[in-house]
Amino acid sequence: MADARDRRGQRRPKQPRMAPKEWPVTIHTLSGQAVLGALVAHLAFASALALIQPVEGASGVLARLSGLEKAFPPDESAHVAYFEELRSTRRLPVLKSGTGNYEAHQPPLYYLIATPVYSAFLGLGKREAVLAVRFLNVLLGGVSVLLIARLAIVAFPGNGYFVRLATMLGASWPARLLACSAANNDALVELTCLLALVWLARVATQPSSPKDALVAGMLVAVAMLSKSSALPLVPVGLLAVYWSWRRTVGVSRPGETAEEADRTSTQETVDLRALATVAAAFLAGFLLFWGPWAVRNTVIYGDPFAAAAFKRIFSVDRATPEYFLSRGLSGAQYYALVLYQTALSFWGVLGQANIYLPSILYAIGFIYWGLTALAGISGLVWRGDRPPAEVAPIWSILAVHGALMLAFFLRFNADFFQAQARYFMPATAVIAFYMARPWARRDWPRMMRQVAANAWLLGIGPFLG
């Protein structure tokens, strides 16, 4: 092929190859095909599950055809009992018994939203009223999909691969879909936690502002009024406030004069006052919304979380660690069982977390986790597509949030055997981001060679021959 030449017959300079156009990483990304696809998939699968799972007392045709007549969603009947009592008495219920309405200690926000929906459809029958609330949860989960995408945009700007993959993973992990297809407060606590995290990401990456800190405290309180499992957001919020304060701190240098040192000392005092101010603003916003509920619980139950009353009542006829320890398990074996059962439920366990799917589905899930771990190890030694330094505070608050969620979950299982992944829904973004992060690179051949090398070094290669 002849070289391109200009009118004078001279060779034209070779134009540099243009880099592939990056997926626009702005707020308009929310209308992108991948995010829209994740949203549609969530709505489709969660709606199907809402219709297939039986309602206690009325299984429905789809439940019978699918063979899931007894696959009642966990604790749904107790949440419905909350609706019934709130509807009939116009007062928030009080926890008195471990049977029936054992969710009476739950914070009120979800029930104040869902009970009117339940009441509006109750004239058509109880099953229809429960289905209406289930579809309310499906819609709440759809809003969460958009919030996952928004948080992914600010957590890893400039990487459309990450935004796409994180949104799809966050929208589709099976335990989340099951929770969003039933009448419970898990979908709302996920949404409110994501909303709080989006705002905390803003706070952590901007200079400190008492107004922003006040709003952050209010949003964390709203999450706490959805479900107490949002409690890790309180220290996470304080961490975000700390990062925002760090952006306003002056830095002194070695060799400064006495006059400069005096000015530095004065500046540090002012800076500490600024930190105290924004931290106080955050706590004020939190207590403004959550404080009345804490006072109410303290008056009725003796503590702001009703934890002692719940433990005393709920443990009467529920499995506890003592049951497993009496069967010969050690403490380490008990927690290994908790983690294993929770891992299974992440990939889908129906009914009261006791109806399992075909084993091949769990095997595929565990293989994906294993490959993701190897890819993550590769990322530790391969500096590619690292998050920019300016968003490091966002990743730190996500890491702390995830670690605290795990610690709270293990602590909860020290009192009750509740090995269900849905308890991690306040940390959906953390789960999605850390499952997507190792795969958010563009150099796939090199990355897969590194993954294979790590697999061999870890001893997997010899077993595969």
Short mmCIF file of C-alpha atoms in Angstrom, two decimals:
data_model
loop_
_atom_site.label_atom_id
_atom_site.label_comp_id
_atom_site.label_asym_id
_atom_site.label_seq_id
_atom_site.Cartn_x
_atom_site.Cartn_y
_atom_site.Cartn_z
CA MET A 1 0.00 0.00 0.00
CA ALA A 2 1.38 3.41 -0.97
CA ASP A 3 2.39 5.80 1.80
CA ALA A 4 0.12 8.77 2.39
CA ARG A 5 1.69 11.90 0.86
CA ASP A 6 0.69 15.56 0.72
CA ARG A 7 0.12 17.59 -2.50
CA ARG A 8 3.86 18.25 -2.91
CA GLY A 9 4.59 14.54 -2.88
CA GLN A 10 6.22 14.58 0.53
CA ARG A 11 5.54 11.85 3.07
CA ARG A 12 3.04 12.89 5.71
CA PRO A 13 4.15 12.44 9.31
CA LYS A 14 2.77 9.30 10.90
CA GLN A 15 -0.10 10.09 13.21
CA PRO A 16 0.09 8.55 16.70
CA ARG A 17 -2.44 5.86 17.45
CA MET A 18 -5.28 7.13 19.54
CA ALA A 19 -5.95 5.37 22.82
CA PRO A 20 -9.30 3.60 23.03
CA LYS A 21 -12.01 5.95 24.14
CA GLU A 22 -12.56 5.50 27.86
CA TRP A 23 -16.04 4.88 29.13
CA PRO A 24 -17.22 8.31 30.39
CA VAL A 25 -16.83 8.19 34.15
CA THR A 26 -19.27 10.87 35.28
CA ILE A 27 -22.67 10.93 36.89
CA HIS A 28 -24.06 10.19 33.42
CA THR A 29 -22.39 6.77 33.66
CA LEU A 30 -25.50 5.71 35.56
CA SER A 31 -27.29 5.51 32.20
CA GLY A 32 -24.54 3.30 30.72
CA GLN A 33 -25.40 -0.06 29.28
CA ALA A 34 -23.62 -2.11 31.94
CA VAL A 35 -25.31 -0.34 34.85
CA LEU A 36 -28.67 -0.48 33.11
CA GLY A 37 -28.11 -4.17 32.47
CA ALA A 38 -27.28 -4.76 36.15
CA LEU A 39 -30.41 -2.89 37.18
CA VAL A 40 -32.62 -4.84 34.77
CA ALA A 41 -31.07 -8.14 35.90
CA HIS A 42 -31.70 -7.25 39.55
CA LEU A 43 -35.33 -6.30 38.88
CA ALA A 44 -35.94 -9.45 36.82
CA PHE A 45 -34.35 -12.01 39.17
CA ALA A 46 -35.57 -10.42 42.39
CA SER A 47 -39.12 -10.12 41.01
CA ALA A 48 -39.08 -13.76 39.93
CA LEU A 49 -37.90 -14.85 43.38
CA ALA A 50 -40.56 -12.68 45.00
CA LEU A 51 -43.23 -14.52 43.02
CA ILE A 52 -41.78 -18.02 43.40
CA GLN A 53 -41.09 -18.03 47.15
CA PRO A 54 -44.20 -19.02 49.08
CA VAL A 55 -46.04 -16.78 51.52
CA GLU A 56 -46.74 -18.47 54.83
CA GLY A 57 -50.31 -19.71 54.74
CA ALA A 58 -50.61 -19.36 50.94
CA SER A 59 -47.83 -20.89 48.86
CA GLY A 60 -49.21 -19.90 45.45
CA VAL A 61 -49.08 -21.68 42.10
CA LEU A 62 -45.48 -20.77 41.23
CA ALA A 63 -44.20 -22.07 44.54
CA ARG A 64 -45.93 -25.41 43.97
CA LEU A 65 -44.70 -25.68 40.39
CA SER A 66 -41.12 -24.95 41.45
CA GLY A 67 -41.26 -27.41 44.32
CA LEU A 68 -40.54 -24.67 46.86
CA GLU A 69 -43.78 -24.85 48.83
CA LYS A 70 -41.82 -24.80 52.12
CA ALA A 71 -39.08 -22.37 51.11
CA PHE A 72 -40.39 -19.50 53.22
CA PRO A 73 -37.97 -16.53 53.33
CA PRO A 74 -36.10 -16.20 56.65
CA ASP A 75 -38.03 -14.33 59.37
CA GLU A 76 -40.62 -12.98 56.91
CA SER A 77 -43.54 -14.04 59.09
CA ALA A 78 -42.10 -12.09 62.04
CA HIS A 79 -41.70 -8.96 59.91
CA VAL A 80 -45.31 -9.35 58.75
CA ALA A 81 -46.35 -9.64 62.39
CA TYR A 82 -44.65 -6.26 62.95
CA PHE A 83 -46.80 -4.80 60.12
CA GLU A 84 -49.93 -6.29 61.64
CA GLU A 85 -49.29 -4.94 65.13
CA LEU A 86 -48.27 -1.48 63.92
CA ARG A 87 -51.35 -1.37 61.67
CA SER A 88 -53.82 -2.45 64.34
CA THR A 89 -52.45 -0.55 67.36
CA ARG A 90 -50.85 2.48 65.64
CA ARG A 91 -47.95 1.96 68.07
CA LEU A 92 -44.51 0.44 67.70
CA PRO A 93 -44.44 -3.10 69.13
CA VAL A 94 -42.40 -4.20 72.15
CA LEU A 95 -40.34 -7.39 72.19
CA LYS A 96 -41.92 -9.81 74.66
CA SER A 97 -41.60 -13.29 73.17
CA GLY A 98 -39.21 -15.26 70.98
CA THR A 99 -42.12 -16.72 69.02
CA GLY A 100 -44.31 -14.79 66.61
CA ASN A 101 -43.23 -11.17 66.58
CA TYR A 102 -39.59 -11.67 67.53
CA GLU A 103 -38.60 -8.75 65.26
CA ALA A 104 -40.40 -6.27 67.54
CA HIS A 105 -37.10 -4.78 68.72
CA GLN A 106 -36.13 -3.67 65.21
CA PRO A 107 -35.74 0.06 64.45
CA PRO A 108 -38.90 1.58 63.00
CA LEU A 109 -37.98 3.19 59.66
CA TYR A 110 -38.60 0.20 57.39
CA TYR A 111 -41.91 -0.63 59.03
CA LEU A 112 -43.15 2.95 58.83
CA ILE A 113 -42.51 2.77 55.08
CA ALA A 114 -43.74 -0.78 54.42
CA THR A 115 -46.80 -0.97 56.66
CA PRO A 116 -48.86 1.51 54.57
CA VAL A 117 -48.05 -0.57 51.47
CA TYR A 118 -49.07 -3.74 53.31
CA SER A 119 -52.31 -2.14 54.52
CA ALA A 120 -53.19 -0.79 51.06
CA PHE A 121 -53.14 -4.27 49.52
CA LEU A 122 -54.52 -6.21 52.46
CA GLY A 123 -58.04 -5.96 51.07
CA LEU A 124 -56.94 -8.24 48.22
CA GLY A 125 -55.69 -10.87 50.67
CA LYS A 126 -52.71 -11.44 52.91
CA ARG A 127 -50.64 -13.06 50.17
CA GLU A 128 -51.14 -10.08 47.87
CA ALA A 129 -50.24 -7.67 50.68
CA VAL A 130 -47.00 -9.56 51.36
CA LEU A 131 -46.20 -9.64 47.65
CA ALA A 132 -46.68 -5.87 47.49
CA VAL A 133 -44.11 -5.39 50.25
CA ARG A 134 -41.76 -7.81 48.49
CA PHE A 135 -41.93 -5.72 45.34
CA LEU A 136 -41.29 -2.62 47.43
CA ASN A 137 -38.05 -4.30 48.51
CA VAL A 138 -37.24 -5.15 44.89
CA LEU A 139 -37.49 -1.44 44.06
CA LEU A 140 -35.37 -0.48 47.06
CA GLY A 141 -32.74 -2.92 45.82
CA GLY A 142 -32.90 -1.28 42.39
CA VAL A 143 -32.05 2.10 43.91
CA SER A 144 -29.12 0.42 45.66
CA VAL A 145 -27.77 -0.78 42.31
CA LEU A 146 -27.53 2.84 41.16
CA LEU A 147 -25.87 3.84 44.42
CA ILE A 148 -23.29 1.06 44.02
CA ALA A 149 -22.47 2.47 40.58
CA ARG A 150 -22.23 6.02 41.92
CA LEU A 151 -19.89 4.98 44.73
CA ALA A 152 -17.76 2.97 42.27
CA ILE A 153 -17.36 6.06 40.10
CA VAL A 154 -15.97 8.16 42.93
CA ALA A 155 -13.93 5.30 44.43
CA PHE A 156 -12.07 4.48 41.21
CA PRO A 157 -12.33 7.41 38.79
CA GLY A 158 -11.20 6.83 35.25
CA ASN A 159 -11.69 3.05 35.27
CA GLY A 160 -14.91 2.12 33.54
CA TYR A 161 -14.06 -1.58 33.77
CA PHE A 162 -14.18 -1.40 37.53
CA VAL A 163 -17.46 0.54 37.59
CA ARG A 164 -19.14 -1.98 35.30
CA LEU A 165 -17.91 -5.09 37.07
CA ALA A 166 -18.44 -3.80 40.60
CA THR A 167 -22.00 -2.76 39.80
CA MET A 168 -22.85 -6.09 38.22
CA LEU A 169 -21.35 -8.07 41.11
CA GLY A 170 -23.02 -5.90 43.72
CA ALA A 171 -26.39 -6.25 42.04
CA SER A 172 -26.29 -10.00 41.53
CA TRP A 173 -24.83 -11.87 44.51
CA PRO A 174 -27.51 -14.47 45.28
CA ALA A 175 -27.98 -13.86 49.02
CA ARG A 176 -28.71 -10.21 48.26
CA LEU A 177 -31.25 -11.08 45.58
CA LEU A 178 -33.01 -13.42 47.98
CA ALA A 179 -33.15 -10.76 50.69
CA CYS A 180 -34.46 -8.14 48.26
CA SER A 181 -37.25 -10.50 47.19
CA ALA A 182 -38.72 -10.95 50.68
CA ALA A 183 -40.45 -8.76 53.25
CA ASN A 184 -37.66 -7.72 55.61
CA ASN A 185 -35.57 -4.66 56.46
CA ASP A 186 -32.38 -5.88 54.76
CA ALA A 187 -33.05 -4.04 51.48
CA LEU A 188 -33.59 -0.72 53.26
CA VAL A 189 -30.48 -0.99 55.44
CA GLU A 190 -28.45 -1.75 52.31
CA LEU A 191 -29.84 1.33 50.56
CA THR A 192 -29.35 3.68 53.51
CA CYS A 193 -25.81 2.39 54.17
CA LEU A 194 -24.89 2.95 50.52
CA LEU A 195 -26.36 6.45 50.65
CA ALA A 196 -24.32 7.18 53.78
CA LEU A 197 -21.14 5.76 52.19
CA VAL A 198 -21.58 7.89 49.07
CA TRP A 199 -21.78 10.99 51.27
CA LEU A 200 -18.90 9.85 53.51
CA ALA A 201 -16.77 9.41 50.38
CA ARG A 202 -17.50 13.05 49.57
CA VAL A 203 -16.63 14.11 53.12
CA ALA A 204 -13.37 12.12 53.19
CA THR A 205 -12.03 13.67 49.99
CA GLN A 206 -12.85 17.32 50.67
CA PRO A 207 -11.67 19.87 53.26
CA SER A 208 -13.59 19.62 56.52
CA SER A 209 -16.97 21.30 56.75
CA PRO A 210 -19.22 21.16 59.84
CA LYS A 211 -22.28 21.22 57.58
CA ASP A 212 -21.11 18.19 55.59
CA ALA A 213 -20.22 16.38 58.82
CA LEU A 214 -23.67 17.16 60.25
CA VAL A 215 -25.37 15.69 57.17
CA ALA A 216 -23.08 12.65 57.39
CA GLY A 217 -24.18 12.02 60.97
CA MET A 218 -27.84 12.29 59.97
CA LEU A 219 -27.41 9.79 57.12
CA VAL A 220 -25.64 7.32 59.40
CA ALA A 221 -28.51 7.71 61.88
CA VAL A 222 -31.03 6.98 59.12
CA ALA A 223 -29.15 3.76 58.36
CA MET A 224 -29.20 2.88 62.07
CA LEU A 225 -32.96 3.52 62.14
CA SER A 226 -33.26 0.98 59.32
CA LYS A 227 -31.38 -1.79 61.13
CA SER A 228 -28.87 -1.85 63.98
CA SER A 229 -26.40 -3.78 61.83
CA ALA A 230 -25.46 -0.39 60.35
CA LEU A 231 -23.60 0.40 63.59
CA PRO A 232 -20.11 0.10 61.97
CA LEU A 233 -20.92 3.28 60.04
CA VAL A 234 -20.48 5.32 63.23
CA PRO A 235 -16.69 4.78 63.54
CA VAL A 236 -16.44 4.82 59.73
CA GLY A 237 -18.11 8.23 59.73
CA LEU A 238 -15.64 9.53 62.29
CA LEU A 239 -12.80 8.20 60.12
CA ALA A 240 -14.20 10.07 57.11
CA VAL A 241 -14.37 13.24 59.21
CA TYR A 242 -10.74 12.70 60.21
CA TRP A 243 -9.67 12.41 56.56
CA SER A 244 -11.53 15.60 55.70
CA TRP A 245 -9.75 17.38 58.56
CA ARG A 246 -6.37 16.10 57.33
CA ARG A 247 -6.93 18.06 54.11
CA THR A 248 -6.99 21.31 56.09
CA VAL A 249 -3.96 20.63 58.34
CA GLY A 250 -0.86 22.80 57.86
CA VAL A 251 2.53 21.03 57.78
CA SER A 252 5.54 22.41 59.68
CA ARG A 253 9.08 21.88 58.38
CA PRO A 254 12.43 21.06 60.05
CA GLY A 255 14.72 24.01 60.79
CA GLU A 256 11.93 26.53 61.37
CA THR A 257 12.64 29.58 63.53
CA ALA A 258 11.17 30.18 66.98
CA GLU A 259 8.66 32.61 65.49
CA GLU A 260 7.69 30.09 62.83
CA ALA A 261 7.43 27.34 65.47
CA ASP A 262 5.13 29.55 67.51
CA ARG A 263 2.92 30.10 64.48
CA THR A 264 2.97 26.35 63.81
CA SER A 265 1.92 25.63 67.41
CA THR A 266 -0.95 28.10 67.08
CA GLN A 267 -1.95 26.52 63.76
CA GLU A 268 -1.96 23.02 65.30
CA THR A 269 -4.24 24.25 68.09
CA VAL A 270 -6.59 25.74 65.51
CA ASP A 271 -6.45 22.51 63.51
CA LEU A 272 -7.35 20.41 66.56
CA ARG A 273 -10.25 22.70 67.27
CA ALA A 274 -11.39 22.25 63.68
CA LEU A 275 -11.22 18.46 64.10
CA ALA A 276 -13.22 18.66 67.33
CA THR A 277 -15.78 20.88 65.60
CA VAL A 278 -16.43 18.58 62.63
CA ALA A 279 -16.44 15.47 64.85
CA ALA A 280 -18.95 17.15 67.16
CA ALA A 281 -21.07 18.12 64.15
CA PHE A 282 -21.09 14.50 62.96
CA LEU A 283 -22.10 13.16 66.38
CA ALA A 284 -24.73 15.89 66.76
CA GLY A 285 -26.33 14.93 63.45
CA PHE A 286 -26.26 11.27 64.45
CA LEU A 287 -27.78 11.81 67.91
CA LEU A 288 -30.39 14.22 66.55
CA PHE A 289 -31.99 11.43 64.53
CA TRP A 290 -31.01 8.27 66.41
CA GLY A 291 -31.08 9.68 69.94
CA PRO A 292 -34.88 9.49 70.49
CA TRP A 293 -34.91 5.83 69.46
CA ALA A 294 -32.00 5.08 71.80
CA VAL A 295 -33.79 6.79 74.69
CA ARG A 296 -36.96 4.84 73.98
CA ASN A 297 -35.08 1.52 73.98
CA THR A 298 -33.23 2.42 77.16
CA VAL A 299 -36.51 3.15 78.94
CA ILE A 300 -38.17 -0.07 77.76
CA TYR A 301 -35.29 -2.57 77.60
CA GLY A 302 -32.53 -1.02 79.69
CA ASP A 303 -30.08 -0.39 76.83
CA PRO A 304 -30.21 1.62 73.56
CA PHE A 305 -29.97 -1.46 71.32
CA ALA A 306 -32.33 -3.78 73.24
CA ALA A 307 -29.45 -6.28 73.01
CA ALA A 308 -29.83 -7.86 76.45
CA ALA A 309 -33.58 -8.35 76.05
CA PHE A 310 -33.13 -9.82 72.58
CA LYS A 311 -30.46 -12.25 73.77
CA ARG A 312 -32.57 -13.36 76.74
CA ILE A 313 -35.76 -13.90 74.70
CA PHE A 314 -34.38 -15.06 71.37
CA SER A 315 -32.02 -17.69 72.78
CA VAL A 316 -34.83 -19.71 74.36
CA ASP A 317 -35.52 -21.85 71.28
CA ARG A 318 -32.68 -20.94 68.90
CA ALA A 319 -29.40 -22.72 68.19
CA THR A 320 -26.50 -21.26 70.15
CA PRO A 321 -22.75 -22.05 70.17
CA GLU A 322 -23.28 -24.14 73.31
CA TYR A 323 -25.33 -26.61 71.26
CA PHE A 324 -22.44 -27.22 68.85
CA LEU A 325 -19.81 -27.22 71.57
CA SER A 326 -21.81 -29.87 73.45
CA ARG A 327 -21.62 -32.01 70.29
CA GLY A 328 -17.83 -32.02 70.44
CA LEU A 329 -16.89 -29.04 68.29
CA SER A 330 -14.12 -26.75 69.48
CA GLY A 331 -14.46 -22.99 69.31
CA ALA A 332 -12.33 -22.85 66.17
CA GLN A 333 -14.38 -25.62 64.54
CA TYR A 334 -17.60 -23.80 65.43
CA TYR A 335 -16.45 -20.60 63.71
CA ALA A 336 -15.17 -22.61 60.74
CA LEU A 337 -18.70 -24.01 60.44
CA VAL A 338 -20.16 -20.49 60.68
CA LEU A 339 -17.90 -19.20 57.91
CA TYR A 340 -18.51 -22.24 55.70
CA GLN A 341 -22.28 -22.05 56.01
CA THR A 342 -22.18 -18.30 55.45
CA ALA A 343 -20.10 -18.81 52.30
CA LEU A 344 -22.66 -21.30 51.01
CA SER A 345 -25.51 -18.90 51.72
CA PHE A 346 -23.68 -16.16 49.79
CA TRP A 347 -24.15 -18.24 46.64
CA GLY A 348 -27.74 -19.06 47.54
CA VAL A 349 -29.58 -21.06 50.21
CA LEU A 350 -33.38 -20.93 50.12
CA GLY A 351 -35.99 -21.19 52.85
CA GLN A 352 -34.86 -20.72 56.44
CA ALA A 353 -31.28 -21.01 55.14
CA ASN A 354 -31.76 -24.78 54.91
CA ILE A 355 -32.70 -25.58 51.29
CA TYR A 356 -29.53 -25.93 49.23
CA LEU A 357 -28.94 -25.56 45.50
CA PRO A 358 -27.01 -28.08 43.32
CA SER A 359 -23.41 -28.50 44.50
CA ILE A 360 -21.97 -27.43 41.14
CA LEU A 361 -23.19 -23.85 41.74
CA TYR A 362 -21.28 -23.57 45.03
CA ALA A 363 -18.19 -25.11 43.39
CA ILE A 364 -18.28 -22.44 40.66
CA GLY A 365 -18.64 -19.73 43.29
CA PHE A 366 -15.70 -20.99 45.34
CA ILE A 367 -13.55 -21.29 42.19
CA TYR A 368 -14.32 -17.66 41.36
CA TRP A 369 -13.36 -16.62 44.88
CA GLY A 370 -10.11 -18.57 44.59
CA LEU A 371 -9.20 -16.98 41.26
CA THR A 372 -10.08 -13.54 42.63
CA ALA A 373 -7.80 -14.12 45.61
CA LEU A 374 -4.95 -15.12 43.30
CA ALA A 375 -5.57 -12.07 41.13
CA GLY A 376 -5.55 -9.95 44.28
CA ILE A 377 -2.18 -11.38 45.30
CA SER A 378 -0.96 -10.56 41.81
CA GLY A 379 -2.05 -6.98 42.34
CA LEU A 380 0.14 -6.68 45.41
CA VAL A 381 3.27 -7.21 43.33
CA TRP A 382 2.09 -5.68 40.07
CA ARG A 383 1.54 -1.93 40.09
CA GLY A 384 -1.23 -1.57 37.55
CA ASP A 385 -4.38 0.55 37.66
CA ARG A 386 -3.93 1.41 41.33
CA PRO A 387 -6.59 3.80 42.71
CA PRO A 388 -5.35 7.41 42.60
CA ALA A 389 -3.91 8.74 45.85
CA GLU A 390 -6.71 11.25 46.21
CA VAL A 391 -9.28 8.47 46.65
CA ALA A 392 -7.20 6.44 49.13
CA PRO A 393 -9.39 7.71 52.01
CA ILE A 394 -12.44 6.20 50.31
CA TRP A 395 -10.80 2.78 50.13
CA SER A 396 -9.71 3.09 53.75
CA ILE A 397 -13.26 3.74 54.97
CA LEU A 398 -14.52 0.84 52.85
CA ALA A 399 -11.86 -1.47 54.32
CA VAL A 400 -12.68 -0.41 57.89
CA HIS A 401 -16.40 -0.79 57.22
CA GLY A 402 -15.91 -4.32 55.90
CA ALA A 403 -13.62 -5.33 58.77
CA LEU A 404 -16.08 -4.02 61.36
CA MET A 405 -18.99 -5.78 59.66
CA LEU A 406 -17.05 -9.07 59.86
CA ALA A 407 -16.17 -8.46 63.53
CA PHE A 408 -19.79 -7.66 64.42
CA PHE A 409 -20.99 -10.74 62.53
CA LEU A 410 -18.58 -13.03 64.41
CA ARG A 411 -19.61 -11.41 67.68
CA PHE A 412 -23.29 -11.99 66.86
CA ASN A 413 -22.54 -15.66 66.19
CA ALA A 414 -20.94 -15.90 69.61
CA ASP A 415 -24.52 -15.70 70.96
CA PHE A 416 -26.55 -17.29 68.15
CA PHE A 417 -25.84 -19.54 65.20
CA GLN A 418 -26.84 -17.22 62.34
CA ALA A 419 -24.61 -18.19 59.43
CA GLN A 420 -26.34 -16.16 56.71
CA ALA A 421 -24.62 -13.86 54.23
CA ARG A 422 -27.57 -11.45 54.14
CA TYR A 423 -26.27 -9.96 57.38
CA PHE A 424 -23.49 -8.43 55.27
CA MET A 425 -25.87 -6.38 53.14
CA PRO A 426 -24.83 -3.13 54.90
CA ALA A 427 -21.44 -3.83 53.28
CA THR A 428 -22.65 -4.68 49.75
CA ALA A 429 -20.35 -2.06 48.22
CA VAL A 430 -17.34 -3.45 50.08
CA ILE A 431 -18.09 -6.97 48.88
CA ALA A 432 -18.64 -5.86 45.29
CA PHE A 433 -15.55 -3.63 45.15
CA TYR A 434 -13.14 -6.19 46.55
CA MET A 435 -14.54 -8.91 44.29
CA ALA A 436 -14.15 -6.63 41.27
CA ARG A 437 -10.90 -4.84 42.10
CA PRO A 438 -8.44 -7.62 41.09
CA TRP A 439 -10.07 -7.88 37.66
CA ALA A 440 -10.19 -4.14 36.91
CA ARG A 441 -7.03 -4.17 34.78
CA ARG A 442 -6.68 -3.92 31.02
CA ASP A 443 -3.60 -6.11 30.41
CA TRP A 444 -5.44 -9.43 30.61
CA PRO A 445 -2.75 -11.73 29.11
CA ARG A 446 -0.11 -10.44 31.53
CA MET A 447 -2.51 -10.56 34.46
CA MET A 448 -3.55 -14.15 33.76
CA ARG A 449 0.12 -15.19 33.47
CA GLN A 450 0.70 -13.65 36.90
CA VAL A 451 -2.36 -15.44 38.33
CA ALA A 452 -1.11 -18.75 36.93
CA ALA A 453 2.34 -18.13 38.40
CA ASN A 454 0.88 -17.40 41.82
CA ALA A 455 -1.27 -20.52 41.64
CA TRP A 456 1.83 -22.59 40.93
CA LEU A 457 3.85 -20.98 43.71
CA LEU A 458 1.04 -21.62 46.19
CA GLY A 459 1.10 -25.30 45.35
CA ILE A 460 -1.97 -25.51 43.16
CA GLY A 461 0.02 -26.22 40.00
CA PRO A 462 1.55 -29.54 41.13
CA PHE A 463 -1.89 -30.84 42.12
CA LEU A 464 -3.21 -29.97 38.67
CA GLY A 465 -0.34 -31.79 37.06
#
